[in-house]
XYZ file of C-alpha atoms in Angstrom:
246
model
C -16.226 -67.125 79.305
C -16.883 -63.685 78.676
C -20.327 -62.088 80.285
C -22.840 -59.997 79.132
C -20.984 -56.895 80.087
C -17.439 -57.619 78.921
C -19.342 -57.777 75.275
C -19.476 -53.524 75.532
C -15.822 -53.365 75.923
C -14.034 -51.614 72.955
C -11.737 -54.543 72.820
C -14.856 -56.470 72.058
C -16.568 -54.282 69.779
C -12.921 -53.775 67.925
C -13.062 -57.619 67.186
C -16.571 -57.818 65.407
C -15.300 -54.931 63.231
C -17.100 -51.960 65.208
C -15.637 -48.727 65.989
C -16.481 -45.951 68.334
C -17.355 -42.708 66.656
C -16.127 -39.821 68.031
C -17.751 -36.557 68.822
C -16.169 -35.178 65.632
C -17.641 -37.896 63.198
C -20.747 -37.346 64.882
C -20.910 -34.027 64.648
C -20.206 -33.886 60.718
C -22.448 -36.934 60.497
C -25.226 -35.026 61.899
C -24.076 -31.549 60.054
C -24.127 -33.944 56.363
C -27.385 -35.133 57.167
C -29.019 -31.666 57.678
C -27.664 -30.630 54.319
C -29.022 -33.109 52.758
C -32.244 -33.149 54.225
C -31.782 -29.374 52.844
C -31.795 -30.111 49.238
C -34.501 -33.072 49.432
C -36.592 -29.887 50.840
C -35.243 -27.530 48.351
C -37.664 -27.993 44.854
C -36.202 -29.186 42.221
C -36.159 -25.352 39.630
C -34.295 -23.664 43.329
C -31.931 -25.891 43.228
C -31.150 -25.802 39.118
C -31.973 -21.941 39.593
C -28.863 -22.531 41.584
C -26.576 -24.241 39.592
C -27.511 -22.013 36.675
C -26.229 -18.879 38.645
C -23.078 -20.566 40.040
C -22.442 -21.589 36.561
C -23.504 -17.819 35.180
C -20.717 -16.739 37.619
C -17.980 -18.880 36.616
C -18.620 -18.503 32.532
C -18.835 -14.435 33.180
C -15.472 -14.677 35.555
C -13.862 -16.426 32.381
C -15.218 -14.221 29.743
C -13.611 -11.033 31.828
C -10.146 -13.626 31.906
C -10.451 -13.375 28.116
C -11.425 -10.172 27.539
C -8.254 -9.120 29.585
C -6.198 -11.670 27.353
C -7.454 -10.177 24.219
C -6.844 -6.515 25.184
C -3.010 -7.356 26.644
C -2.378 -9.103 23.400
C -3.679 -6.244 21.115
C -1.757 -3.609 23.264
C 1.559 -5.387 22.846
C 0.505 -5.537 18.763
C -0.557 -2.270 19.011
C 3.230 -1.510 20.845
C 4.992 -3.716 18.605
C 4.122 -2.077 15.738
C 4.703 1.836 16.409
C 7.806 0.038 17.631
C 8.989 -1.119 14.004
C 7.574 1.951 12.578
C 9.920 4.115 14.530
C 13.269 1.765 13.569
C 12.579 1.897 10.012
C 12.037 5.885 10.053
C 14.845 6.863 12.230
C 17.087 4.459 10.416
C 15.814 4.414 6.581
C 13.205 7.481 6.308
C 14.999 10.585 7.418
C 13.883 12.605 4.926
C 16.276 15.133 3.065
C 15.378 17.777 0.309
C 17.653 17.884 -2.902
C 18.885 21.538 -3.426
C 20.168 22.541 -6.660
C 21.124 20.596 -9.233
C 24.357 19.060 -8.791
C 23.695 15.417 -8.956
C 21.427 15.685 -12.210
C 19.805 13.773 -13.923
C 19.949 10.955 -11.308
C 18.776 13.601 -8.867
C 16.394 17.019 -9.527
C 16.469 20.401 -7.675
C 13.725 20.182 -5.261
C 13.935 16.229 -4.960
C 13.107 14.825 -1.676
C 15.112 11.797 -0.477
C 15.530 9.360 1.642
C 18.458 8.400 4.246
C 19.772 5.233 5.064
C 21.618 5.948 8.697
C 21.731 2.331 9.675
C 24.392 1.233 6.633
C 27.022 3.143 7.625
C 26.917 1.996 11.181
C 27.750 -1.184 9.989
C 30.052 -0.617 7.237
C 32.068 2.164 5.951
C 30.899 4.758 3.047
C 31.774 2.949 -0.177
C 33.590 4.478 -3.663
C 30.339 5.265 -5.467
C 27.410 5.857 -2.727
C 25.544 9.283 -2.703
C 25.780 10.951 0.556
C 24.010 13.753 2.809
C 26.169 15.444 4.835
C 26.730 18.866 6.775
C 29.272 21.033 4.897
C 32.207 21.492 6.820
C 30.245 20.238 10.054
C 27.794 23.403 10.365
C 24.509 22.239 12.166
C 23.079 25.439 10.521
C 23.979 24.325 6.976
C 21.749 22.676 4.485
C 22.436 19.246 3.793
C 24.568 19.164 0.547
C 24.284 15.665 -1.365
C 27.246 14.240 -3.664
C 29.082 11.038 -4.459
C 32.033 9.609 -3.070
C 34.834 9.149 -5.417
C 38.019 8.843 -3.094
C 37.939 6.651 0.218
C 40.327 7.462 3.251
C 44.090 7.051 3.105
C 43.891 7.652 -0.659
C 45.006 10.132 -3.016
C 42.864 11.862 -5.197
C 43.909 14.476 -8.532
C 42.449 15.132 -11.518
C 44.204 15.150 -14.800
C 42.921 16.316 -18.155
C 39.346 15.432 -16.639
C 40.075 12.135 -15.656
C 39.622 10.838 -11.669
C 42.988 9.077 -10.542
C 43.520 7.473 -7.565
C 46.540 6.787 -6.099
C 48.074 7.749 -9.416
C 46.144 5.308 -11.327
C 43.156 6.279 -13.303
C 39.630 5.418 -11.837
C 36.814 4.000 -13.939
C 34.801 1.992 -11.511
C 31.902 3.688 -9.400
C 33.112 7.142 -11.109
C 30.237 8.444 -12.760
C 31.973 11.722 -13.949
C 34.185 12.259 -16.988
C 35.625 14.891 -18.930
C 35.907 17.285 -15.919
C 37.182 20.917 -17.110
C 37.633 22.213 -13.743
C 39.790 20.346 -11.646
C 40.242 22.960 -8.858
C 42.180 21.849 -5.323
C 42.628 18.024 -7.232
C 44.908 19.858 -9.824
C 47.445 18.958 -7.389
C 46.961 15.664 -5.197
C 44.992 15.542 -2.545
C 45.647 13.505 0.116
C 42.964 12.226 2.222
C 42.961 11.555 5.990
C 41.752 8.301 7.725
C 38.716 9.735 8.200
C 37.930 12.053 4.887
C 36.452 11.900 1.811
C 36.401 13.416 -1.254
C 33.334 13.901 -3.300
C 31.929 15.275 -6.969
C 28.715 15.806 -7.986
C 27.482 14.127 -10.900
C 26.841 16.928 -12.695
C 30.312 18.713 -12.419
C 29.884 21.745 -14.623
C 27.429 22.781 -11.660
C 28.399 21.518 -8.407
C 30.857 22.848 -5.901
C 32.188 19.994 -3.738
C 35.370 18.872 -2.858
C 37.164 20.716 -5.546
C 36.345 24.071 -4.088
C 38.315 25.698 -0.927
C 34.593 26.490 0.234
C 33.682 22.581 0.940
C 36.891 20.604 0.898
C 37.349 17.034 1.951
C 34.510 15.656 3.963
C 34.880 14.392 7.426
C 33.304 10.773 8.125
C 31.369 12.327 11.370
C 29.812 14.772 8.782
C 27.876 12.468 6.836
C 24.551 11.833 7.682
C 23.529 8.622 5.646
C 23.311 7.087 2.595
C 20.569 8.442 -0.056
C 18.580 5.517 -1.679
C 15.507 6.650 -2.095
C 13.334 9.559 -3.892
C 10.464 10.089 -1.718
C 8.619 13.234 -3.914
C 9.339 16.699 -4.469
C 10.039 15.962 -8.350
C 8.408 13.670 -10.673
C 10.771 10.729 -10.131
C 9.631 8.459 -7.016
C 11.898 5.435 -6.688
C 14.857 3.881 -5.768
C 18.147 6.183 -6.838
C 19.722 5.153 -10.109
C 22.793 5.839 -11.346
C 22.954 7.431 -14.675
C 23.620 4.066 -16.603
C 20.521 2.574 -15.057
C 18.234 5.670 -15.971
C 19.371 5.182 -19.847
């Protein structure tokens, strides 16, 4: 039989389901019920006073979270869009003025255009297209603007003011007829793997690749593809070819 004592043993107290607290426990125990005591002490509008400001704190800490948000997200619009802008000027708005009157009526002296530069990146100068290019190359020239009639590796000549092309007459994308001077095409011309040999529209007046003075043009020479009048006359619009005008 177990005495009096023996009942204070841990083994005893373990078997009716009591433990031992430990210093640790106690000291928490003691540091929970001080807190407490605390806010039963504290009136009632402190303690919401309280909560309001903790809760002030976290709304104003999210509000500056958004704030931030909103002004990273209208910087990167803000980015995005000078962004496009400059793409679609540097590759469809370089802007080119119209001198003389070569390519009339589907283009006036004074005429301001517009340059594709992104086209011929991708493909090569078609039979047809109006160009801007650098005479013979010189950064110092104006730009001259004229339309392709023969493509590289062909041969071009001009016979009682008819285009021919490799010796057989040319109808399609020639926009010229009844040409009295045939100059350098009198004879054939034949065009290297990168030239290309171009008339104005309005032949009578328009020294191009006929004349010594211009020659063939070299594919590095061309700037871009005109397809658009920006001002400068009083057509505004996409470039038409003569048949389209009528």
């Amino acid at each position: 039989m177990s005495s009096e004592k023996d009942s204070g043993c841990p083994l005893y107290l373990e078997e009716r389901g009591y433990m031992q607290k430990s210093d640790l426990q106690k000291k928490h125990e003691k540091k929970t019920h001080a807190d407490s005591g605390k806010n039963r002490k504290m009136p009632i509008k402190a303690r919401a006073a309280r909560t309001l400001r903790r809760t002030a704190r976290k709304v104003k800490k999210a509000d500056m979270l958004l704030v931030a948000g909103h002004g990273i997200l209208w910087i990167a619009e803000i980015t995005a869009v000078c962004l496009l802008a400059f793409v679609l000027v540097w590759f469809w708005g370089q802007r080119v003025s119209n001198a003389g009157d070569s390519m009339s009526p589907v283009l006036k002296n004074g005429d301001v255009v517009l340059v594709d530069r992104l086209t011929y990146k991708l493909f090569h100068p078609g039979r047809g297209d109006i160009i801007a290019f650098k005479p013979g190359g010189s950064e110092n020239a104006h730009y001259a603007i004229k339309r392709i009639v023969g493509l590289p590796g062909e041969t071009v000549q001009i016979v009682d003011g008819t285009v021919y092309i490799n010796g057989n007459e040319q109808i399609k994308d020639i926009y010229v007829s009844g040409i009295q001077s045939a100059g350098l095409a009198e004879m054939p011309v034949e065009l290297g793997e990168d030239e290309y040999f171009v008339i104005g529209d309005n032949h009578a007046g328009s020294i191009d690749s006929r004349s010594a003075d211009m020659g063939n043009v070299m594919r590095d020479d061309i700037y871009g593809k005109v397809w658009f009048i920006a001002g400068g006359g009083r057509t505004f619009g996409l470039v038409k070819n003569q048949e389209e005008q009528e």
